[in-house]
Structures are given as C-alpha cells and as structure tokens.
XYZ file of C-alpha atoms in Angstrom:
681
model
C -73.416 49.513 62.455
C -70.044 48.300 61.310
C -71.657 45.784 59.003
C -73.976 48.473 57.550
C -71.253 50.904 56.637
C -69.629 48.775 53.945
C -73.012 48.344 52.232
C -73.614 52.094 52.179
C -70.174 52.728 50.780
C -70.693 50.190 47.996
C -73.983 51.840 47.025
C -72.333 55.251 46.927
C -69.521 53.957 44.732
C -71.981 52.281 42.386
C -74.021 55.472 42.103
C -70.858 57.493 41.387
C -69.825 55.006 38.673
C -73.234 55.351 37.032
C -72.889 59.131 36.967
C -69.405 58.796 35.417
C -70.564 56.350 32.784
C -73.568 58.398 31.707
C -71.574 61.323 30.213
C -69.282 58.883 28.448
C -72.227 57.017 26.994
C -73.853 60.297 25.982
C -70.608 61.454 24.295
C -70.258 58.143 22.497
C -73.875 58.347 21.362
C -73.377 61.870 20.050
C -70.212 60.744 18.293
C -72.033 57.863 16.645
C -74.861 60.148 15.571
C -72.351 62.616 14.086
C -70.719 59.831 12.061
C -74.129 58.638 10.875
C -74.995 62.216 9.885
C -71.794 62.421 7.836
C -72.604 59.176 6.032
C -76.316 59.865 5.463
C -75.897 63.445 4.296
C -73.090 62.398 1.932
C -75.328 59.721 0.403
C -78.176 62.222 0.020
C -75.796 64.783 -1.506
C -74.450 62.302 -4.074
C -78.022 61.292 -4.952
C -79.048 64.916 -5.547
C -75.942 65.575 -7.632
C -76.779 62.506 -9.683
C -80.260 63.930 -10.297
C -78.763 67.305 -11.226
C -76.339 65.861 -13.782
C -78.147 62.858 -15.215
C -81.751 64.041 -15.110
C -82.058 67.826 -14.971
C -79.159 68.743 -17.253
C -79.924 65.912 -19.681
C -83.573 66.990 -19.882
C -82.562 70.582 -20.619
C -80.120 69.388 -23.280
C -82.904 67.469 -24.995
C -84.958 70.651 -25.217
C -82.135 72.212 -27.325
C -82.669 75.741 -26.114
C -79.856 77.909 -27.545
C -80.506 80.624 -24.941
C -79.545 78.293 -22.087
C -75.872 78.290 -21.156
C -75.698 74.804 -19.649
C -71.927 74.896 -19.264
C -72.155 78.160 -17.344
C -74.949 76.789 -15.166
C -73.559 73.392 -14.236
C -69.832 74.143 -14.556
C -67.771 71.068 -13.547
C -70.524 69.156 -11.743
C -69.403 65.996 -13.580
C -66.012 66.176 -11.860
C -67.622 66.885 -8.489
C -69.964 63.914 -8.879
C -67.066 61.641 -9.813
C -65.039 62.635 -6.732
C -68.093 62.497 -4.413
C -69.043 58.992 -5.531
C -65.584 57.687 -4.748
C -65.555 59.547 -1.434
C -68.953 58.074 -0.458
C -67.747 54.602 -1.363
C -64.746 55.131 0.915
C -66.967 56.361 3.776
C -69.214 53.332 3.504
C -66.149 51.100 3.643
C -65.074 52.590 7.011
C -67.719 50.676 8.959
C -66.120 49.131 12.027
C -65.640 49.471 15.788
C -65.523 53.040 17.184
C -61.971 54.377 17.094
C -60.976 52.316 14.088
C -63.813 53.830 12.040
C -62.819 57.334 13.123
C -59.222 56.709 12.070
C -60.403 55.496 8.654
C -62.627 58.568 8.209
C -59.756 60.891 9.112
C -57.413 59.134 6.679
C -60.059 59.298 3.932
C -60.431 63.077 4.269
C -56.643 63.454 4.119
C -56.535 61.378 0.925
C -59.327 63.336 -0.813
C -58.474 66.874 0.313
C -56.456 67.774 -2.802
C -59.033 66.355 -5.220
C -61.837 68.122 -3.378
C -59.991 71.428 -3.470
C -59.263 71.049 -7.188
C -62.900 70.453 -8.225
C -64.724 72.601 -5.680
C -62.596 75.722 -6.211
C -63.533 75.776 -9.897
C -67.220 75.364 -9.105
C -67.244 77.952 -6.314
C -65.398 80.474 -8.484
C -68.089 80.185 -11.184
C -71.044 79.922 -8.780
C -71.828 83.668 -8.840
C -71.965 83.580 -12.631
C -74.364 80.630 -12.480
C -76.655 82.575 -10.130
C -76.618 85.528 -12.551
C -77.703 83.182 -15.334
C -80.510 81.786 -13.174
C -81.701 85.301 -12.394
C -81.657 86.278 -16.066
C -83.654 83.145 -16.993
C -86.170 83.943 -14.275
C -86.914 87.253 -16.032
C -87.658 85.404 -19.274
C -91.146 83.833 -18.939
C -90.592 81.306 -21.712
C -87.245 80.048 -20.359
C -88.570 79.999 -16.795
C -91.507 77.892 -17.950
C -89.143 75.428 -19.674
C -86.996 75.155 -16.539
C -90.029 74.579 -14.291
C -91.277 71.946 -16.715
C -87.907 70.175 -16.437
C -87.914 70.318 -12.633
C -91.486 68.996 -12.429
C -90.690 66.184 -14.855
C -87.421 65.048 -13.232
C -87.518 65.969 -9.511
C -91.130 66.705 -8.541
C -90.590 65.377 -4.993
C -88.124 68.171 -4.153
C -90.561 71.028 -4.759
C -87.727 73.099 -6.285
C -88.867 76.321 -7.961
C -85.624 77.033 -9.839
C -82.180 75.599 -10.483
C -80.511 77.443 -7.607
C -81.967 74.769 -5.257
C -79.494 72.263 -6.747
C -76.691 74.615 -7.784
C -76.025 75.689 -4.195
C -75.520 72.116 -2.959
C -71.787 71.760 -3.803
C -71.046 75.109 -2.134
C -72.925 74.059 0.988
C -71.358 70.613 1.066
C -67.714 71.626 0.928
C -68.229 74.220 3.662
C -70.013 71.655 5.865
C -67.166 69.117 5.954
C -65.170 71.018 8.645
C -68.364 71.383 10.721
C -69.167 67.672 10.570
C -65.610 66.729 11.490
C -65.672 69.291 14.306
C -68.877 67.780 15.658
C -67.296 64.308 15.670
C -64.176 65.735 17.306
C -66.203 67.428 20.061
C -67.602 64.066 21.076
C -64.268 62.261 20.988
C -62.235 62.207 24.217
C -58.813 63.784 23.951
C -57.337 60.552 25.199
C -58.847 58.581 22.319
C -56.464 57.202 19.704
C -58.391 58.858 16.830
C -58.469 62.319 18.412
C -55.256 63.641 16.820
C -56.190 62.173 13.423
C -59.610 63.859 13.571
C -57.957 67.170 14.487
C -55.639 66.894 11.476
C -58.577 66.067 9.164
C -60.617 69.015 10.463
C -57.660 71.372 9.969
C -57.125 69.993 6.463
C -60.729 70.602 5.407
C -60.692 74.069 6.962
C -57.569 74.797 4.918
C -59.320 73.489 1.804
C -62.119 76.001 2.356
C -59.603 78.801 2.975
C -57.793 77.928 -0.273
C -61.100 77.887 -2.167
C -61.965 81.345 -0.815
C -58.518 82.655 -1.784
C -58.841 81.169 -5.272
C -62.259 82.745 -5.669
C -60.848 86.119 -4.618
C -58.069 85.798 -7.189
C -60.558 84.892 -9.875
C -62.644 87.940 -9.035
C -59.559 90.152 -9.353
C -58.655 88.460 -12.629
C -62.187 88.887 -13.972
C -62.046 92.572 -13.143
C -58.833 93.152 -15.090
C -59.222 90.702 -17.986
C -62.203 92.481 -19.511
C -60.988 94.062 -22.736
C -62.571 97.505 -22.892
C -62.896 99.210 -26.265
C -63.397 102.813 -25.253
C -63.560 105.867 -27.453
C -61.136 108.719 -26.990
C -63.850 110.781 -25.311
C -64.614 107.969 -22.848
C -60.927 107.594 -22.020
C -60.582 111.322 -21.435
C -63.666 111.262 -19.211
C -61.950 108.729 -16.968
C -58.984 110.999 -16.334
C -58.832 112.627 -12.930
C -56.194 113.832 -10.516
C -55.816 110.410 -8.904
C -55.461 108.481 -12.178
C -52.987 110.990 -13.614
C -50.878 110.872 -10.458
C -50.941 107.052 -10.464
C -49.899 106.812 -14.118
C -47.163 109.400 -13.585
C -45.781 107.426 -10.644
C -45.784 104.220 -12.678
C -44.027 105.890 -15.597
C -41.383 107.364 -13.298
C -40.813 103.963 -11.720
C -40.504 102.323 -15.129
C -37.959 104.907 -16.285
C -35.932 104.305 -13.126
C -35.940 100.590 -13.947
C -34.813 101.169 -17.517
C -32.081 103.569 -16.395
C -30.795 101.075 -13.840
C -31.267 103.480 -10.941
C -33.748 101.217 -9.172
C -33.477 97.435 -9.263
C -36.372 95.484 -10.742
C -38.211 92.874 -8.727
C -36.947 89.546 -10.052
C -39.256 86.537 -10.273
C -37.527 83.822 -12.295
C -40.486 81.443 -12.208
C -42.931 84.041 -13.478
C -40.509 85.427 -16.074
C -40.055 81.976 -17.612
C -43.817 81.413 -17.720
C -44.478 84.812 -19.282
C -41.757 84.286 -21.901
C -43.359 81.016 -22.967
C -46.815 82.611 -22.966
C -45.651 85.508 -25.138
C -44.049 83.040 -27.519
C -47.338 81.135 -27.832
C -49.296 84.381 -28.312
C -46.886 85.546 -31.019
C -47.127 82.185 -32.809
C -50.928 82.279 -32.742
C -51.016 85.868 -34.054
C -48.593 85.025 -36.894
C -50.498 81.883 -37.836
C -53.806 83.767 -37.787
C -52.396 86.461 -40.078
C -50.995 83.876 -42.498
C -54.195 81.845 -42.426
C -56.277 84.949 -43.212
C -54.043 85.629 -46.211
C -54.296 81.988 -47.248
C -58.100 82.006 -47.098
C -58.182 85.234 -49.096
C -56.037 83.685 -51.813
C -58.154 80.532 -51.712
C -61.319 82.560 -52.229
C -59.730 84.418 -55.149
C -58.603 81.083 -56.609
C -62.077 79.563 -56.396
C -63.880 82.547 -57.933
C -62.918 81.947 -61.607
C -64.958 79.280 -63.369
C -63.125 78.417 -66.621
C -65.335 75.370 -67.161
C -68.336 77.664 -67.658
C -66.737 79.424 -70.629
C -67.334 78.287 -74.195
C -63.860 77.657 -75.602
C -65.175 76.918 -79.129
C -62.799 73.948 -79.272
C -64.028 70.413 -79.663
C -60.884 68.552 -78.572
C -57.415 69.137 -77.254
C -55.711 69.962 -73.943
C -57.935 72.998 -73.444
C -61.086 70.848 -73.340
C -59.379 68.339 -71.071
C -58.440 71.138 -68.701
C -62.024 72.380 -68.866
C -63.404 68.986 -67.847
C -60.874 68.641 -65.026
C -61.657 72.148 -63.797
C -65.372 71.390 -63.764
C -64.759 68.175 -61.822
C -62.563 69.878 -59.235
C -64.882 72.861 -58.837
C -67.924 70.667 -58.268
C -66.474 67.961 -56.010
C -63.023 68.584 -54.518
C -62.742 72.310 -53.854
C -66.101 72.757 -52.038
C -65.107 69.996 -49.621
C -61.742 71.640 -49.012
C -63.537 74.708 -47.695
C -63.796 72.746 -44.444
C -60.565 74.548 -43.608
C -62.697 77.441 -42.371
C -64.547 75.264 -39.868
C -61.686 72.994 -38.820
C -58.794 75.476 -38.824
C -59.865 79.111 -38.984
C -62.634 79.016 -36.368
C -60.554 77.124 -33.750
C -57.658 79.484 -34.441
C -59.877 82.529 -33.851
C -61.192 80.946 -30.646
C -57.636 80.342 -29.440
C -56.738 83.936 -30.266
C -59.732 85.157 -28.248
C -58.675 82.936 -25.330
C -55.330 84.735 -25.227
C -56.857 88.187 -24.756
C -57.734 87.685 -21.077
C -54.294 86.450 -19.960
C -52.631 89.154 -22.055
C -54.655 91.803 -20.247
C -53.783 90.207 -16.914
C -50.052 90.080 -17.734
C -50.154 93.740 -18.692
C -52.065 94.664 -15.527
C -49.572 92.707 -13.405
C -46.781 94.997 -14.593
C -48.795 98.069 -13.579
C -49.593 96.587 -10.190
C -45.957 95.531 -9.723
C -44.853 99.155 -10.157
C -47.450 100.187 -7.545
C -46.333 97.356 -5.251
C -42.664 98.406 -5.409
C -43.545 102.036 -4.728
C -45.688 101.119 -1.711
C -43.071 98.708 -0.377
C -40.456 101.445 -0.545
C -42.773 103.838 1.277
C -43.592 101.179 3.866
C -39.899 100.571 4.594
C -39.417 104.310 5.155
C -42.576 105.107 7.155
C -43.339 101.728 8.691
C -47.054 101.771 7.843
C -49.265 102.129 4.780
C -52.874 103.122 4.266
C -55.786 100.741 3.758
C -55.941 101.499 0.022
C -52.209 100.892 -0.345
C -52.515 97.584 1.486
C -55.355 96.632 -0.862
C -53.199 97.551 -3.882
C -50.399 95.309 -2.591
C -52.833 92.438 -2.077
C -54.160 92.930 -5.610
C -50.673 92.527 -7.077
C -50.032 89.427 -4.975
C -53.360 87.923 -6.043
C -52.669 88.540 -9.746
C -49.111 87.231 -9.483
C -50.130 84.081 -7.590
C -52.939 83.390 -10.042
C -50.641 83.731 -13.072
C -47.934 81.580 -11.516
C -50.530 78.920 -10.647
C -52.441 78.861 -13.945
C -50.048 79.974 -16.697
C -48.315 76.556 -16.854
C -51.594 74.772 -17.524
C -52.772 77.507 -19.897
C -49.517 77.374 -21.866
C -49.768 73.611 -22.120
C -53.371 73.686 -23.344
C -52.636 76.520 -25.810
C -49.675 74.630 -27.294
C -51.805 71.485 -27.622
C -54.583 73.414 -29.398
C -52.079 75.113 -31.682
C -50.524 71.765 -32.574
C -53.960 70.270 -33.247
C -54.843 73.177 -35.540
C -51.617 72.734 -37.508
C -52.172 68.982 -37.765
C -55.724 69.562 -39.026
C -54.489 71.984 -41.661
C -51.760 69.569 -42.797
C -54.274 66.729 -43.007
C -56.634 68.864 -45.096
C -53.808 69.801 -47.455
C -52.777 66.162 -47.871
C -56.383 65.165 -48.447
C -56.782 67.877 -51.083
C -53.643 66.788 -52.925
C -54.723 63.142 -52.845
C -58.203 63.910 -54.194
C -56.906 66.184 -56.953
C -54.408 63.553 -58.093
C -57.079 60.868 -57.947
C -59.491 62.808 -60.165
C -56.757 64.078 -62.473
C -55.171 60.712 -63.281
C -57.493 59.933 -66.207
C -57.183 63.404 -67.678
C -53.399 63.420 -67.249
C -53.082 60.172 -69.206
C -54.779 61.777 -72.206
C -52.560 64.884 -72.252
C -49.738 65.048 -74.861
C -47.032 64.811 -72.205
C -48.899 62.402 -69.912
C -46.556 59.458 -70.612
C -43.288 61.348 -70.555
C -40.651 60.591 -67.971
C -40.574 63.078 -65.132
C -37.150 64.626 -66.013
C -38.198 65.050 -69.652
C -41.493 66.618 -68.608
C -39.797 69.164 -66.350
C -37.391 69.982 -69.203
C -40.364 70.749 -71.458
C -41.929 72.890 -68.712
C -38.667 74.790 -68.191
C -38.259 75.464 -71.926
C -41.873 76.649 -72.190
C -41.470 78.976 -69.246
C -38.255 80.435 -70.646
C -39.909 81.022 -74.015
C -42.947 82.643 -72.419
C -40.708 84.754 -70.197
C -38.751 86.019 -73.184
C -41.985 86.936 -74.979
C -43.255 88.744 -71.885
C -40.020 90.724 -71.492
C -40.116 91.690 -75.148
C -43.699 92.842 -74.789
C -42.883 94.903 -71.698
C -39.900 96.485 -73.423
C -42.004 97.339 -76.462
C -44.676 98.859 -74.249
C -42.053 100.994 -72.484
C -40.334 102.240 -75.643
C -43.030 102.376 -78.310
C -45.611 105.104 -77.788
C -48.910 105.357 -79.628
C -48.772 107.331 -82.817
C -51.686 109.751 -82.949
C -52.760 112.930 -81.309
C -49.900 114.780 -79.666
C -50.699 117.833 -77.628
C -48.496 120.557 -76.205
C -47.796 121.139 -72.549
C -50.171 123.221 -70.536
C -48.980 126.778 -69.867
C -48.122 125.860 -66.293
C -46.031 122.867 -67.409
C -44.335 125.011 -70.082
C -43.380 127.626 -67.521
C -42.080 124.910 -65.183
C -39.822 123.326 -67.823
C -38.669 126.734 -69.134
C -37.869 127.781 -65.573
C -35.725 124.667 -65.111
C -33.888 125.388 -68.359
C -33.286 129.021 -67.441
C -31.963 128.036 -63.999
C -29.881 124.967 -64.813
C -29.470 124.767 -68.597
C -30.857 122.234 -71.057
C -28.063 119.718 -70.483
C -29.196 119.237 -66.863
C -32.742 118.133 -67.745
C -33.786 114.516 -67.051
C -37.027 112.641 -67.445
C -38.506 110.172 -64.927
C -38.808 106.740 -66.585
C -41.141 105.170 -63.999
C -43.095 106.191 -60.924
C -40.928 106.990 -57.899
C -42.246 106.653 -54.359
C -40.081 108.347 -51.756
C -39.414 106.044 -48.832
C -36.783 107.992 -46.899
C -36.401 111.486 -45.591
C -35.669 114.083 -48.335
C -36.786 111.598 -51.047
C -39.168 112.878 -53.731
C -42.295 111.172 -55.016
C -42.555 111.665 -58.803
C -44.690 110.325 -61.627
C -43.458 108.761 -64.828
C -42.759 111.405 -67.495
C -42.018 114.312 -65.152
C -39.079 116.586 -66.014
C -36.468 117.434 -63.386
C -33.120 119.210 -63.342
C -29.964 117.583 -61.965
C -28.357 119.471 -59.089
C -25.835 116.926 -57.835
C -25.011 113.387 -59.046
C -24.588 111.986 -55.491
C -26.239 112.274 -52.090
C -24.695 113.743 -48.952
C -22.891 110.444 -48.219
C -21.351 110.219 -51.673
C -23.771 107.566 -52.916
C -23.916 108.012 -56.713
C -27.073 105.924 -57.043
C -29.149 108.752 -55.472
C -29.182 112.110 -57.254
C -30.271 115.482 -55.954
C -32.756 117.036 -58.387
C -34.989 120.079 -58.722
C -38.578 119.176 -59.619
C -39.597 122.756 -60.364
C -40.178 123.655 -56.741
C -39.433 120.806 -54.338
C -35.896 119.497 -54.231
C -34.811 116.072 -53.076
C -33.193 112.757 -53.879
C -34.343 110.219 -56.480
C -32.840 106.926 -57.767
C -30.419 107.636 -60.620
C -31.542 104.450 -62.405
C -35.015 105.935 -62.959
C -33.760 109.059 -64.789
C -32.738 109.488 -68.410
C -31.473 112.588 -70.265
C -34.279 114.646 -71.723
C -34.060 116.202 -75.202
C -36.971 118.577 -75.870
C -38.155 119.472 -79.377
C -36.694 122.712 -80.724
C -39.144 125.329 -81.942
C -38.047 128.266 -84.085
C -39.490 131.142 -82.113
C -37.988 134.472 -81.064
C -36.377 134.271 -77.677
C -38.053 137.248 -76.122
C -41.469 136.127 -77.358
C -41.191 132.925 -75.342
C -39.634 134.517 -72.309
C -41.491 137.780 -72.491
C -43.869 136.879 -69.721
C -41.087 135.792 -67.436
C -39.030 138.849 -68.316
C -41.849 141.224 -67.543
C -42.489 139.412 -64.310
C -38.869 139.688 -63.314
C -38.795 143.379 -64.089
C -41.881 143.997 -62.032
C -40.564 141.902 -59.200
C -37.118 143.555 -59.150
C -37.835 147.185 -59.899
C -34.463 148.203 -58.533
C -32.571 146.341 -61.349
C -30.979 148.417 -64.108
C -33.063 148.295 -67.332
C -29.894 148.366 -69.399
C -28.419 145.261 -67.729
C -27.727 142.566 -70.360
C -29.835 139.373 -70.067
C -28.316 135.965 -70.801
C -29.144 134.320 -74.099
C -31.044 131.059 -73.469
C -32.053 128.583 -76.153
C -35.810 128.454 -76.548
C -37.929 125.382 -77.092
C -41.405 124.000 -76.561
C -41.352 120.329 -75.563
C -44.149 118.324 -77.215
C -46.012 115.854 -75.032
C -48.997 113.596 -75.359
C -51.360 112.124 -72.761
C -51.998 108.372 -72.817
C -53.930 105.955 -70.597
C -51.516 104.300 -68.204
C -54.090 101.653 -67.214
C -57.287 100.205 -68.647
C -60.519 101.698 -67.272
C -64.091 100.417 -67.639
C -66.833 103.059 -67.608
C -69.488 102.538 -64.919
C -71.900 105.337 -65.924
C -72.829 107.313 -69.062
C -70.660 110.225 -67.856
C -67.524 108.049 -67.802
C -65.405 106.853 -70.736
C -63.706 103.472 -71.154
C -59.976 103.379 -71.909
C -57.398 100.805 -72.926
C -53.862 100.868 -71.542
C -51.601 102.879 -73.869
C -54.510 104.548 -75.687
C -53.836 108.242 -76.515
C -56.400 110.746 -75.258
C -57.046 114.463 -75.642
C -57.196 116.186 -72.256
C -60.001 118.756 -72.245
C -60.219 119.669 -68.560
C -57.971 118.390 -65.726
C -60.911 118.427 -63.295
C -64.614 117.653 -63.078
C -67.526 120.106 -62.896
C -67.034 120.534 -59.155
C -63.376 121.386 -59.563
C -62.087 118.064 -58.181
C -58.800 116.993 -59.770
C -59.490 113.301 -59.121
C -61.397 113.145 -62.450
C -60.441 114.594 -65.846
C -62.541 115.281 -68.949
C -60.985 113.650 -72.029
C -61.887 112.924 -75.653
C -61.152 109.638 -77.435
C -62.264 108.855 -80.990
C -64.794 111.698 -80.908
C -66.329 110.599 -77.585
C -66.052 112.616 -74.399
C -66.263 111.507 -70.801
C -64.609 111.487 -67.390
C -61.784 109.160 -66.374
C -59.687 108.981 -63.153
C -56.830 111.452 -63.362
C -54.468 108.892 -61.826
C -55.015 106.650 -64.885
C -53.505 109.270 -67.226
C -49.790 109.585 -67.972
C -48.022 112.439 -69.774
C -45.191 111.175 -72.002
C -42.998 112.983 -74.565
C -43.278 112.271 -78.277
C -40.356 110.150 -79.429
C -39.166 112.239 -82.385
C -35.611 113.177 -83.416
C -34.709 116.276 -81.518
C -31.649 118.404 -80.941
C -30.449 121.767 -79.768
C -29.356 124.729 -81.903
C -29.191 128.444 -81.563
C -32.130 130.391 -82.985
C -31.644 131.734 -86.513
C-alpha cells in the first residue's frame, strides 16, 4: 500500500500538469492565429487597394468620362496605399519567436500611428461624398454600365457590383486595427513581456480612430458653414423667426459690449495670428485679381485695332515699316501671349474661389464665439446649460480647432500658389518682351533713328513729345475759346426768365458763367453744366476758403469751384424796360395783392443774352430717325424732347436735315461778341 501511494500521487500530478498546460497551449494557439490573421488580412487589403488604384481607377481614366469625378471617388487612396505597403513590409519583417514578434508588432503600430491618422482621416472625411457620387452614378444607366464594364474587366473574381465594394475597405481596415490588437492581447498572459507593449499599441490605434471621428465631425461642421448661399431678399426674410432674431440681437449686444470695453474679449493669440495672415493673403489675392482683370481688359482693347489691315497709300517710309511690324506681331507674338488667361487668370480665379470657404468659416467662428461667451457666462451663473446650448459650444470648439489645425497649411499653400501665379505672369511678360525685340530688330535697323545712340534717341523723342504737346494744348485752347460762327439762337423763354430773375435779384455785375462741367462731390456742392449762368452770393465758403464760392443757380444754391467761373457779360438789347419785365411785374402784382400800386419799382437794366447750341461731342446716327454730329458743330434746337416727351433725346436741324440726337451731347454757349451795359435810351 505504501509503495502504491507514490505512484498514484505521481499520476495525479501529471494529470494536473496536463490540464494546466492545455489552456496555455490553447491561448498560445489563439495568439498565433490572431497574429496570422493580422498579417494575412493586411496582405489581402494591400492587394485589393493595389487593384483599386492601379487597375480600376486607371481603367476609368482611360475611358475619359467627364461625368466621373475620379478625385472625389478615390480621394487619397494613393497615400493610403503607400503607407499600407510600408506597414505590410514591416509586419512581414517581424517574424520571430513569440514574445519578440509581439514586441515588434507593437512597436510598428506605434511608429505608423501618426501616418495612418494623417491619411485615413482625409479619406474617412470624404467617404460620405464618395458614396453620394456612387449613388448618383447608379441612377445613370450609361455611367453604371461603364463602371460595371470596368469591374468585370479588372476584378471579375470579386463579383463586385459597384465601386462601394472597394471604397469601403480603408474605412473598415482602420477601424479593425484596434480589434485585431485586442484579440492578440486577449490571448497574451499579463505576465508576458509583450503585454504592456500590446496594450499601448491597442490604446494608440483606438485613439487614432477617435481622432479620425473627431476630424470627420469637424469637417461636417465646416462643410455646413462654408457653403456660400446667394439668397434673395425674400428668401432671407423668409428665414427670419423669433429664434433667429433673438440670436442675432444677442450677438450684436455682445459685440457692442466688446467694442465698448465693458466685456473682455476671448483672446486666442495663436488663432489671431493665423487669421491675420489669412486675411492678408485674401486681400492680396483680391487686389491681384482686380488688377489682372483690368490688365486683361486693356490687353483686349490693345489687340482689337489692326493697323496692318488698313491701306496707308504709302509705298515706303516708317509708316509701312510699322505696318509690317504690326502685322508680324499681331499674327505671331500677341496670340501666343494670350496664354496669360490660361496660366495666370484661371489659376488666380481658382485660388480666389478656394478662399471663399475659409472666409465663411472665419466669419461663422466669430458668430459662434459670441454665442459661446454668452453660454459660458450663463453656465457660470446657473451651473448648467441646455442640450442645445451645449451643442452650440461644441460647434464653436469644433470650428476653432479645425481652423487652428488647418489654417497654417492653407496659408502656406495659398502663398505658394500666389507666388507661382506671379512668377508665371513675370515669365510671360519677359517672354513677350524678348519676342517683340527679336522680331523688331530688323525693322528697327531700317528706321531713320535706328542707328542713333540711346541718349540722342531719347532726346529726339523728348523734343517730339514736347512739340506734339504744345500743338495739342494750342488746339484745346482754340476749341475752348473759338466758337463756331453760324446760326445763333436766343434763349428759351424759361432760360430768359431764369437769367432775368438772377439779374433782378443780384444785379448784372454778380453774373458768372460756368466754363466747364462741375460735378458736386461734397455736401452742399452743386452739379452744373458748361455754359450755365449763376449769380455770386459769397466769394468764400463757410470756412473762409476763397476757392469755393456760394452761388445761386436760379433755384438751388450751393458751392462751386471759383476756378470754373468767369464773369458773364450779356448782350444789350434796346427794348423798353416794362415790356421785358411786364410778365414778371404782373405776376408779382397778382401774387402780392396787398402791395400799394403806387409803390415805385426799381429801375433794372434790360437785356436778352444771345446763345447758340453746339454739339459737345461727336455722334454717329444708328437709325434713319437719328442725325450724325461733329464735335463743335452748331445746331438748331427744334424740340428739347422726343415724341414721347422724354428729354433724353432732342430734335435738331443741321444743314437742312432734321433728326434726333442725345440731349446730353448738346451744349448751350454764349455768342462771343463785344457786349457792354448801358442804360436804356
């Protein structure tokens, strides 16, 4: 019996050891299977991504279907494939004994977590848009047929019916990494050396997924507020309700408190610096776009004339040489320079459009910041806030975090694009100058001054310009002082009464004539036309400035530049005083019936100024009812309106022909004849 007991005990111990080893072996087996699953599924995933990028997308590109948005469908799959290939290569290199392999896998995940987050967050944020594109293509029979043809030609073994079969793979893969690591961790004893490393790797990948979800949420908020809505006034009014009015009123009140210094603003130095740089870039782009639009307009106007197509009726000389050079430039150099539209203007417009979204988001951040401050103040007083208020606070934080995270990169890219646009424009300008000089060398050698030294040539140019300038000034002066000779016509009755009224009120020595058109630019300034008669009230303005005079224009009173007035001397007419003023006298008596009929009336010198109407600008008739005019040509005004009574057109007669001309093209000027004042005989 004693000898049998030790044998029984040994058997029991051996059986117990077997039972202890079996769970350990089973755990180790499960661990090994989990590692193999990680490796095999990663290899399969990389293979499918390779098919998606190299085969499916390439096949669709070859079809050249403009309706397909391949960039929107496949997003940054190239970057994902690049990272996944390197990650798979690292996994395959971890082969080794148990715990050592697990340590290598954990280290590999830690090394790739930032790269994975960077590429997968972009793809996941655009994944919903890709699904919308797939759904829209599914409703188009022709596009759906092309997509199915591509899938059958490239990946028939998968049995995929649309692109979503492949597009979902990156989303599924990044979310599966924490699960695979968790499965390996479950089958790793806590006492194992790789246990803590696996825990850290699993936490890291879970954090990567959390960051991707947060980034996607921010992008959704940004997408909501970056859409530029062009609403009509009626649509904007339809959106108004009690809630929106109260919210806008609260924001305005908060903003006024900030500006008044009653409530402190929320300071964010990092964001303020980023926004300042962004606004600087946006302002530069807007200014450059405005200048470039003006430049292209001038370029188009410059290229419109074709002097080489005109017959100059000259066989030789500089004019013919200029004609040949113009023809050469118009046919070869200038058309090529129009590349500026494709290489400068279009990229500049694209950059300007890119700025609209961030500008909307920056503006919306300010609104949400005002809401955030108001809610924070209420929360500090009451201790709690509602669900909607909490959501509003989270919206501000999401917008702020997104701007702080992405504005630096956006500013950098925008500055690079702006610099590239400017460099392209400079290169085009240099190329234009080089080509023009190259083609003009032969023609320049044949010109009279082609062999002159540069200082002597510029002296000739300066002398020619001075001579031409003197001739132009003389011509302008002659045009201003010399009036056409024929056909004078008296003032209309209304104009006569206006001038006579000014004389009766202020005297003839106070009358002045406007020498050129005056456009009032300040308050109390008058807008007058050349030739109008006014009466001087005061030779200075309210501040004592003698360059601005106060005048009476026969009704309105105001200030005009003194330099644009000259004394007016009307033509004397020998007519009885009471005959000219009879109408006004009768009117006054009727208006003031209480006045004594025997009261003496002041003696006022009588006159009838003589005026003529001339064409201030040339006008080309466009219909049989209109009449062509030359600048300075005298006309006879028949009716100051058209048949419908509109004063924009006037009926005139020139050289026996009648027709309508724009009233704004006509100018009333006095006849330059010797005139003086004397008492009636």
